[in-house]
Coordinates of C-alpha atoms and ligand atoms in Angstrom, one line a residue:
M1 CA 141.5 85.7 79.4
T2 CA 144.8 86.8 80.8
D3 CA 145.4 90.0 78.8
I4 CA 142.8 92.9 78.7
K5 CA 141.1 93.2 75.2
T6 CA 140.6 96.8 74.2
D7 CA 139.7 96.8 70.4
L8 CA 136.3 96.6 68.8
F9 CA 134.9 93.1 68.6
V10 CA 133.1 92.4 65.3
A11 CA 132.3 89.1 63.4
N12 CA 134.5 87.4 65.8
E13 CA 137.6 89.5 65.1
W14 CA 139.4 92.2 67.2
R15 CA 139.3 95.3 64.9
K16 CA 141.0 98.6 65.3
P17 CA 138.7 101.6 65.1
A18 CA 138.5 103.1 61.5
G19 CA 139.1 106.6 63.0
G20 CA 141.8 105.5 65.2
E21 CA 140.2 107.1 68.3
R22 CA 140.6 105.6 71.7
F23 CA 139.6 106.4 75.5
A24 CA 141.0 105.7 78.9
V25 CA 139.5 103.5 81.5
I26 CA 140.1 104.6 85.0
N27 CA 140.2 102.5 88.2
P28 CA 138.1 104.7 90.6
A29 CA 139.9 103.2 93.6
T30 CA 143.3 104.4 92.5
E31 CA 142.6 107.0 89.9
E32 CA 145.0 105.2 87.5
A33 CA 144.4 104.5 83.8
I34 CA 144.0 100.7 83.4
A35 CA 143.3 100.4 79.7
D36 CA 143.1 102.5 76.4
V37 CA 140.0 101.3 74.6
A38 CA 139.0 101.6 71.0
L39 CA 136.1 104.1 70.3
A40 CA 133.8 102.9 67.6
G41 CA 132.8 105.8 65.2
S42 CA 129.9 105.8 62.7
S43 CA 131.7 103.6 60.1
D44 CA 132.5 101.0 62.7
V45 CA 129.0 101.0 63.5
D46 CA 127.9 100.4 59.9
A47 CA 130.4 97.6 60.0
A48 CA 129.0 96.0 63.1
V49 CA 125.4 96.3 62.0
A50 CA 126.4 94.7 58.7
A51 CA 128.1 91.8 60.4
A52 CA 125.3 91.4 62.9
R53 CA 122.8 91.2 59.9
A54 CA 124.9 89.0 58.0
G55 CA 125.2 86.8 61.3
L56 CA 121.5 86.8 61.6
E57 CA 120.7 85.8 58.0
G58 CA 123.6 83.3 57.6
E59 CA 123.3 79.5 57.9
A60 CA 125.9 79.4 60.8
W61 CA 123.6 81.0 63.1
R62 CA 120.0 80.8 61.7
G63 CA 120.5 77.1 60.6
L64 CA 121.4 76.0 64.6
S65 CA 118.5 74.4 66.0
P66 CA 117.0 76.3 69.1
R67 CA 118.5 73.3 71.3
K68 CA 122.1 73.9 69.7
R69 CA 121.7 77.7 70.5
G70 CA 121.0 76.6 74.0
A71 CA 124.0 74.4 74.1
L72 CA 126.2 77.3 73.2
L73 CA 124.8 79.4 76.1
Y74 CA 125.4 76.6 78.4
R75 CA 129.0 76.3 77.3
A76 CA 129.5 80.2 77.7
G77 CA 128.1 79.8 81.2
D78 CA 130.7 77.2 81.9
L79 CA 133.4 79.1 80.7
L80 CA 132.6 82.3 82.6
E81 CA 132.2 80.3 85.7
Q82 CA 135.9 78.9 84.9
N83 CA 137.1 82.5 84.6
A84 CA 135.1 84.0 87.3
E85 CA 137.8 85.3 89.4
E86 CA 139.7 87.0 86.6
M87 CA 136.5 88.6 85.3
A88 CA 135.3 89.6 88.8
K89 CA 138.9 91.2 89.4
L90 CA 138.3 93.2 86.1
E91 CA 134.9 94.3 87.1
T92 CA 136.2 95.7 90.4
Q93 CA 139.1 97.5 88.8
Q94 CA 136.9 99.5 86.4
N95 CA 133.9 99.9 88.7
G96 CA 135.3 100.2 92.2
K97 CA 132.8 97.9 93.8
P98 CA 134.1 95.4 96.4
F99 CA 135.5 92.2 95.1
F100 CA 133.1 90.0 96.9
E101 CA 130.1 92.1 94.9
S102 CA 131.8 91.5 91.7
K103 CA 132.0 87.7 92.3
I104 CA 128.3 87.8 93.0
D105 CA 127.7 89.7 89.8
V106 CA 129.7 87.2 87.7
A107 CA 127.9 84.2 89.4
M108 CA 124.5 85.9 88.5
T109 CA 125.7 86.4 85.0
V110 CA 126.6 82.5 84.8
E111 CA 123.0 81.9 86.2
T112 CA 121.5 84.1 83.5
L113 CA 123.3 82.4 80.6
R114 CA 122.1 78.9 82.0
Y115 CA 118.5 80.2 82.6
Y116 CA 118.2 81.4 78.9
A117 CA 120.2 78.4 77.7
G118 CA 117.3 76.3 79.1
W119 CA 114.7 78.5 77.4
A120 CA 116.0 78.3 73.9
D121 CA 114.1 75.1 73.1
K122 CA 111.0 75.8 75.2
L123 CA 109.9 79.1 73.3
T124 CA 106.6 78.0 71.4
G125 CA 103.7 79.5 69.5
D126 CA 100.2 78.8 70.0
T127 CA 97.3 77.1 67.9
L128 CA 94.5 79.6 67.8
P129 CA 90.7 78.8 68.2
V130 CA 89.6 80.9 65.3
D131 CA 85.9 80.7 63.6
G132 CA 85.7 79.1 60.3
P133 CA 87.6 76.4 58.1
F134 CA 91.1 77.4 59.2
F135 CA 94.0 76.2 61.0
T136 CA 95.6 79.2 62.6
Y137 CA 99.0 79.2 64.6
T138 CA 101.7 81.7 65.8
L139 CA 105.2 81.4 65.5
R140 CA 107.8 83.3 67.6
E141 CA 110.5 84.6 65.4
P142 CA 113.6 86.5 66.5
V143 CA 113.2 90.1 66.4
G144 CA 116.5 90.5 64.3
V145 CA 119.5 92.6 65.2
V146 CA 119.2 93.8 68.8
A147 CA 121.7 96.5 70.1
A148 CA 122.1 96.4 74.2
I149 CA 123.1 99.6 75.6
V150 CA 124.2 99.3 79.1
P151 CA 125.3 101.4 82.1
W152 CA 128.3 100.9 84.4
N153 CA 126.9 99.9 87.7
F154 CA 126.7 96.2 87.0
P155 CA 128.5 96.2 83.5
L156 CA 128.5 92.5 82.7
N157 CA 125.6 91.3 84.5
L158 CA 123.1 93.8 83.2
A159 CA 124.5 93.0 79.8
S160 CA 123.8 89.4 80.2
W161 CA 120.2 90.2 81.1
K162 CA 119.9 91.6 77.5
F163 CA 122.2 89.4 75.3
A164 CA 121.3 86.0 76.9
P165 CA 117.6 86.1 76.1
A166 CA 118.4 87.8 72.8
L167 CA 120.7 84.8 71.6
A168 CA 118.4 82.4 73.1
A169 CA 115.5 83.8 70.9
G170 CA 118.0 83.6 67.7
C171 CA 118.7 87.3 67.5
T172 CA 122.2 88.8 67.0
V173 CA 123.5 91.2 69.4
I174 CA 125.8 94.5 69.4
L175 CA 126.6 95.3 73.0
K176 CA 127.6 98.9 73.6
P177 CA 129.0 98.9 77.1
A178 CA 129.4 102.1 79.2
S179 CA 132.2 104.4 78.7
E180 CA 133.5 104.0 82.3
T181 CA 133.2 100.0 82.1
P182 CA 133.9 98.5 78.8
L183 CA 136.4 95.8 80.0
T184 CA 134.2 93.0 81.1
A185 CA 132.0 93.2 77.9
L186 CA 135.2 92.9 75.9
A187 CA 136.4 90.0 77.9
M188 CA 133.1 88.5 77.4
A189 CA 133.7 88.3 73.6
D190 CA 136.6 86.0 74.0
I191 CA 134.5 83.6 76.0
M192 CA 131.6 83.7 73.4
V193 CA 133.8 82.9 70.5
Q194 CA 135.4 79.8 72.5
A195 CA 131.7 78.8 73.4
G196 CA 131.2 78.6 69.7
F197 CA 129.1 81.4 68.7
P198 CA 129.5 82.2 65.0
P199 CA 130.7 85.4 63.5
G200 CA 128.2 88.2 64.0
A201 CA 126.1 86.8 66.6
F202 CA 127.8 88.7 69.4
N203 CA 129.7 91.8 68.8
V204 CA 131.0 94.6 71.3
L205 CA 131.1 98.2 70.4
P206 CA 132.8 100.4 73.1
G207 CA 132.2 104.1 72.6
G208 CA 130.5 107.3 73.6
G209 CA 126.7 107.3 74.3
S210 CA 125.8 110.3 72.2
S211 CA 128.2 109.2 69.3
T212 CA 128.3 105.3 69.2
G213 CA 125.2 104.7 71.2
S214 CA 123.0 107.3 69.3
S215 CA 124.3 106.1 65.9
L216 CA 123.1 102.3 66.7
V217 CA 119.7 103.9 68.0
K218 CA 119.2 105.7 64.6
H219 CA 120.5 102.9 62.5
P220 CA 118.0 101.2 60.1
G221 CA 119.8 98.0 60.3
V222 CA 119.2 97.8 64.0
D223 CA 115.7 96.2 64.8
K224 CA 115.6 96.7 68.7
I225 CA 117.2 98.6 71.3
A226 CA 117.4 97.1 74.8
F227 CA 118.6 100.0 77.1
T228 CA 119.4 100.1 80.7
G229 CA 120.5 103.6 82.1
S230 CA 119.2 107.0 83.0
T231 CA 115.7 108.2 82.3
E232 CA 116.9 111.2 80.5
V233 CA 118.7 109.1 78.0
G234 CA 115.8 106.7 77.7
K235 CA 113.6 109.6 76.8
Q236 CA 116.2 110.5 74.0
I237 CA 116.3 106.9 72.9
M238 CA 112.7 106.8 72.4
R239 CA 112.6 109.9 70.4
D240 CA 115.8 108.8 68.1
A241 CA 114.2 105.2 67.7
A242 CA 111.0 106.7 66.4
G243 CA 112.5 107.4 63.0
T244 CA 112.9 103.8 62.2
V245 CA 110.1 102.5 64.3
K246 CA 112.4 100.4 66.3
R247 CA 111.3 98.0 69.1
V248 CA 112.5 99.6 72.3
T249 CA 112.8 98.3 76.0
L250 CA 113.9 100.6 78.8
E251 CA 115.1 99.9 82.2
L252 CA 115.7 103.6 83.8
G253 CA 116.1 105.3 86.9
G254 CA 114.4 104.9 90.3
K255 CA 113.9 106.4 93.7
S256 CA 112.5 103.4 95.5
P257 CA 110.8 103.4 98.8
N258 CA 111.7 101.1 101.8
I259 CA 108.7 101.3 104.1
I260 CA 109.3 100.1 107.7
F261 CA 106.1 99.7 109.8
A262 CA 106.1 99.8 113.5
D263 CA 105.1 96.0 113.7
A264 CA 108.2 95.0 111.7
D265 CA 111.2 93.0 113.0
I266 CA 113.1 96.2 113.4
P267 CA 116.7 94.8 113.4
A268 CA 116.0 92.8 110.2
A269 CA 114.3 95.9 108.8
V270 CA 117.4 98.2 109.8
R271 CA 119.6 95.5 108.1
G272 CA 117.5 95.5 105.1
A273 CA 117.4 99.4 104.9
Q274 CA 121.2 99.6 105.0
N275 CA 121.8 96.8 102.4
G276 CA 119.0 98.4 100.2
I277 CA 121.0 101.8 99.8
F278 CA 124.6 100.9 100.5
Y279 CA 125.1 97.7 98.5
G280 CA 126.8 98.6 95.3
K281 CA 127.5 102.0 96.9
G282 CA 124.0 103.0 96.2
E283 CA 124.7 102.8 92.3
V284 CA 121.9 100.3 92.0
C285 CA 118.8 101.3 90.1
A286 CA 116.6 99.7 92.5
A287 CA 118.2 101.1 95.7
G288 CA 116.0 101.7 98.5
S289 CA 116.9 105.5 98.6
R290 CA 113.7 106.6 100.5
L291 CA 113.3 105.2 103.8
L292 CA 109.8 105.5 105.1
V293 CA 109.6 104.8 108.8
E294 CA 106.5 104.8 111.0
R295 CA 106.5 107.5 113.6
S296 CA 106.6 105.2 116.6
V297 CA 109.8 103.4 115.5
H298 CA 111.5 106.2 113.9
D299 CA 113.9 107.1 116.7
Q300 CA 114.8 103.6 117.1
V301 CA 115.2 102.9 113.3
V302 CA 117.4 106.0 112.9
S303 CA 119.7 105.4 115.8
E304 CA 120.4 101.9 114.7
L305 CA 121.0 103.0 111.1
V306 CA 123.3 105.6 112.1
T307 CA 125.4 103.2 114.3
R308 CA 125.5 101.0 111.4
S309 CA 126.2 103.5 108.7
K310 CA 129.1 104.9 110.7
K311 CA 130.8 101.5 110.9
L312 CA 130.5 101.2 107.3
S313 CA 133.7 103.0 106.1
P314 CA 134.8 103.1 102.4
G315 CA 137.7 100.8 101.9
D316 CA 140.0 99.2 99.2
P317 CA 137.7 97.2 97.0
F318 CA 140.3 94.3 97.1
D319 CA 140.3 94.1 101.0
K320 CA 137.9 91.2 102.0
N321 CA 136.6 93.2 104.8
T322 CA 135.3 96.1 102.6
R323 CA 131.7 96.6 102.3
L324 CA 131.7 100.0 100.6
G325 CA 133.7 100.8 97.6
A326 CA 135.0 103.7 95.4
V327 CA 131.9 105.4 93.4
V328 CA 132.5 104.7 89.9
S329 CA 134.3 108.1 88.7
Q330 CA 135.2 111.4 89.7
R331 CA 132.3 113.0 87.9
Q332 CA 129.7 110.7 89.7
Q333 CA 131.4 111.5 93.0
E334 CA 130.9 115.2 92.1
T335 CA 127.3 114.5 91.4
V336 CA 126.8 112.8 94.6
L337 CA 128.7 115.4 96.7
G338 CA 126.3 118.0 94.9
Y339 CA 123.2 116.1 96.2
I340 CA 124.7 115.9 99.7
E341 CA 125.3 119.6 99.9
S342 CA 121.7 120.2 98.9
G343 CA 120.7 117.9 101.5
K344 CA 122.6 119.8 104.2
R345 CA 120.7 122.8 103.5
E346 CA 117.2 121.1 103.3
A347 CA 117.3 118.2 105.8
K348 CA 119.3 116.9 108.9
L349 CA 122.6 115.1 108.1
V350 CA 122.8 112.2 110.7
A351 CA 125.7 110.2 109.2
G352 CA 128.5 110.4 106.7
G353 CA 128.4 113.4 104.2
N354 CA 132.1 113.5 103.0
A355 CA 134.3 112.5 100.3
V356 CA 137.2 110.4 101.6
K357 CA 140.3 108.9 100.0
V358 CA 141.6 105.5 101.0
N359 CA 145.5 105.1 101.0
G360 CA 145.6 108.7 99.8
K361 CA 143.6 107.8 96.6
G362 CA 140.2 107.2 95.0
Y363 CA 136.7 108.4 94.6
Y364 CA 135.0 107.4 97.7
V365 CA 131.9 108.8 99.6
E366 CA 130.9 107.8 103.0
A367 CA 127.6 106.1 103.9
T368 CA 125.4 109.1 104.1
V369 CA 122.0 109.4 105.9
F370 CA 119.6 112.4 106.1
D371 CA 116.8 112.5 108.5
E372 CA 113.8 114.9 108.3
A373 CA 113.6 114.5 104.7
R374 CA 110.3 115.5 102.7
P375 CA 109.1 115.3 99.3
G376 CA 109.9 118.5 97.4
M377 CA 113.6 118.2 98.4
K378 CA 116.0 117.3 95.6
I379 CA 117.4 114.5 97.7
V380 CA 114.0 113.0 97.8
D381 CA 112.6 113.7 94.5
E382 CA 115.7 112.9 92.3
E383 CA 117.7 109.8 91.8
I384 CA 121.2 110.2 93.4
F385 CA 122.7 107.2 92.4
G386 CA 125.1 107.0 95.3
P387 CA 125.3 106.1 99.0
V388 CA 122.8 108.6 100.3
L389 CA 119.6 107.7 102.2
S390 CA 116.8 110.0 102.9
V391 CA 114.7 109.1 105.8
M392 CA 110.9 110.3 106.1
T393 CA 108.4 109.7 108.8
F394 CA 104.8 108.8 108.4
D395 CA 101.6 107.7 110.3
G396 CA 99.7 104.8 109.4
V397 CA 99.1 102.5 106.2
E398 CA 97.5 105.2 104.0
E399 CA 100.3 107.7 104.5
G400 CA 102.9 105.2 103.9
I401 CA 101.5 104.4 100.6
R402 CA 100.8 107.7 99.5
L403 CA 104.6 109.0 100.3
A404 CA 105.8 105.6 98.6
N405 CA 103.9 106.6 95.2
Q406 CA 104.7 110.1 95.5
T407 CA 107.5 109.9 92.9
I408 CA 107.8 110.0 89.2
Y409 CA 109.5 106.5 89.3
G410 CA 108.3 103.0 89.9
L411 CA 111.1 100.4 89.7
A412 CA 111.0 98.8 93.3
A413 CA 109.9 99.0 96.7
G414 CA 110.4 97.2 100.1
I415 CA 107.8 96.6 102.8
W416 CA 108.8 95.6 106.4
T417 CA 106.0 94.3 108.7
R418 CA 104.8 91.2 110.4
D419 CA 101.3 91.8 109.4
I420 CA 100.5 89.6 106.4
K421 CA 97.3 91.4 105.4
K422 CA 99.0 94.8 105.4
A423 CA 102.2 93.4 103.5
H424 CA 99.8 92.2 100.6
T425 CA 97.6 95.3 100.6
V426 CA 100.6 97.7 100.5
A427 CA 102.4 95.6 97.9
R428 CA 99.2 95.7 95.6
A429 CA 98.9 99.5 96.2
I430 CA 102.4 100.6 95.2
R431 CA 103.1 101.4 91.6
A432 CA 106.4 99.6 91.1
G433 CA 107.8 96.7 89.0
T434 CA 109.3 94.7 91.9
V435 CA 108.0 94.7 95.6
W436 CA 110.1 92.9 98.4
I437 CA 108.3 91.9 101.6
N438 CA 110.6 91.6 104.4
T439 CA 113.7 91.8 102.3
Y440 CA 115.4 93.8 99.7
N441 CA 117.5 93.7 96.6
F442 CA 117.1 90.0 95.6
Y443 CA 117.2 88.9 92.1
D444 CA 116.9 86.0 90.0
S445 CA 117.0 85.1 86.4
A446 CA 113.4 83.7 86.6
A447 CA 111.8 86.7 88.1
P448 CA 110.9 89.7 85.7
F449 CA 112.7 93.1 86.6
G450 CA 111.7 96.3 85.4
G451 CA 109.7 99.6 85.9
F452 CA 106.4 101.2 86.1
K453 CA 106.0 105.0 85.3
A454 CA 109.3 106.9 84.5
S455 CA 111.6 103.7 85.3
G456 CA 110.7 102.6 81.9
F457 CA 108.9 99.7 80.4
G458 CA 109.5 96.2 79.4
R459 CA 111.0 93.4 81.5
D460 CA 114.5 92.0 81.9
L461 CA 114.8 88.4 83.0
G462 CA 112.2 85.7 83.2
R463 CA 109.9 84.7 80.2
E464 CA 108.8 88.3 79.6
A465 CA 112.4 89.3 78.6
L466 CA 112.8 86.4 76.4
E467 CA 109.5 87.2 74.4
S468 CA 110.6 90.8 73.9
Y469 CA 113.2 89.5 71.7
T470 CA 110.4 87.9 69.4
E471 CA 107.9 88.9 66.9
V472 CA 104.7 87.1 66.8
K473 CA 103.8 85.8 63.3
T474 CA 100.1 84.8 62.8
V475 CA 99.9 81.8 60.1
W476 CA 96.4 81.2 58.4
V477 CA 95.8 78.0 56.6
A478 CA 92.4 77.3 54.8
L479 CA 91.5 73.8 55.5
Ligands
LIG1 P1 123.2 106.9 81.1 O1 124.1 107.9 81.1 O2 121.8 106.7 80.8 O3 124.0 105.7 80.1 C1 123.7 104.3 79.9 C2 124.2 103.8 78.6 O4 123.7 104.7 77.5 C3 125.8 104.1 78.4 O5 126.3 103.1 77.8 C4 125.9 105.4 77.8 O6 127.2 105.7 77.1 C5 124.8 105.2 76.8 N1 124.0 106.6 76.2 C6 124.3 107.8 76.7 N2 123.8 108.6 75.8 C7 123.1 108.0 74.8 C8 122.5 108.3 73.6 N3 122.0 109.6 73.4 N4 122.1 107.4 72.8 C9 122.4 105.9 73.1 N5 123.2 105.7 74.1 C10 123.4 106.6 75.0 O7 123.5 106.1 82.5 P2 124.6 105.9 83.3 O8 125.1 107.2 83.8 O9 125.6 105.0 82.6 O10 124.0 105.0 84.5 C11 123.3 105.4 85.5 C12 121.8 105.5 85.4 O11 121.3 104.4 84.8 C13 121.0 105.7 86.4 O12 120.0 106.8 86.4 C14 120.2 104.5 87.0 O13 119.3 104.8 87.5 C15 120.1 103.9 85.7 N6 120.2 102.3 85.7 C16 118.8 101.8 85.5 C17 118.8 100.4 85.7 C18 117.5 99.7 85.5 O14 117.5 98.3 85.6 N7 116.5 100.3 85.6 C19 120.0 99.7 86.0 C20 121.1 100.4 86.2 C21 121.1 101.8 86.0 P3 128.1 106.4 77.8 O15 128.5 105.5 79.0 O16 129.2 106.4 76.9 O17 127.6 107.6 78.4
LIG2 MG1 126.6 108.3 81.3

């Protein structure tokens, strides 16, 4: 894993794109091009789908017992662990996040591989208590060729949330990484070959969303799309997948509420609020981007938050003291700054608000906090996907719940209180796929993650994700 891989990875081979097209990957902290990556055109997509289908139907993959599939995933986890530093370095170079965060991402990817390795030989059907002289049972079969289309915020980790359960279930995978961040997906291909995955089981096709991604979604040889990304693109994928009745799971955007009640441990809640929005530069689908604070503790919470946010200045992602890296691209920086301008007109800016450079370079944005925000403002209603927090005040549990649910999204929520009854009552009342009580931004391979409402449907992680890569077949035997 010493040199950066930049070609298409199909059937365990590195291939040049048929059309010869390539695109640059930029390090957002230095503004430098770090790689020139192959762009998969439609004939490359056809070839990859053919390879994945051949892989699916060939003895080398289909003939492996579930336990042996699991063994390959364990080996991939071990190899990734051995290459963790290098992989994390590549992730930081292409994404701009602090190096320590990339190391956490890689460690979580290792865990995901191991978790699903363990599931491979534990996926079972049922015997069914039907009426009549029958023996009736279900089988869980692989759904087939899976195209995993993923975003740039956790490039390798979010990809593993799809390809690990898909492979554990016996599917074959074509991974389409985001244009900003294809390098760790490509590096993973080397690891998968070394682990022993046969040709066609794991393929990587870098390329544009509306070209490569869209061709995969419309391709009759692909059985399922596992997507993480924006709600807009998710809607387009649903429309495009309809033509071939593909299975689709969608992990989309969010505008998650973090609710601080007056009876909370306030210093812990403020740390949680800060971590909830500024970890990953706020480029986290579950970011706690709406902070709801009960009126009597509002002033204290905001003043502590402002003090902490001002200390969180953006820095070189490879400096070990850096807690806020560069946003992923110049385009994303412009989008975030556009929201900040709109926030300045509508709400009260209390921290940050500016683009900055570090050592004269890079697409950085300060940790930004707006107070006196209300629903109806763009910074409250729309996903910003950057280090920008909107603070709102509420009175009492009912208003807290109402404000929390006043969004088209439903990915996650945080609740800070010492009252156990209130905590569980509010957790039930919130329409979101994950609720954190007195903590925020925790993930585990065993814990399903995904959205309600416009945040999508289907779940990553846990048994739920594994089952979404299977078809259920019911078999009737007359006795
Ligand atoms: P995006 O524009 O939706 O892109 C996601 C992926 O889809 C990329 O690989 C993209 O390729 C591809 N794509 C774009 N248009 C496509 C099309 N018409 N057909 C098929 N594929 C297409 O999202 P992003 O800008 O990369 O990431 C930010 C968004 O992702 C945010 O809104 C965030 O909330 C969401 N997100 C959600 C979760 C979650 O778990 N729910 C996690 C992370 C991020 P290109 O890169 O080439 O455009
Ligand atoms: Mg995009």
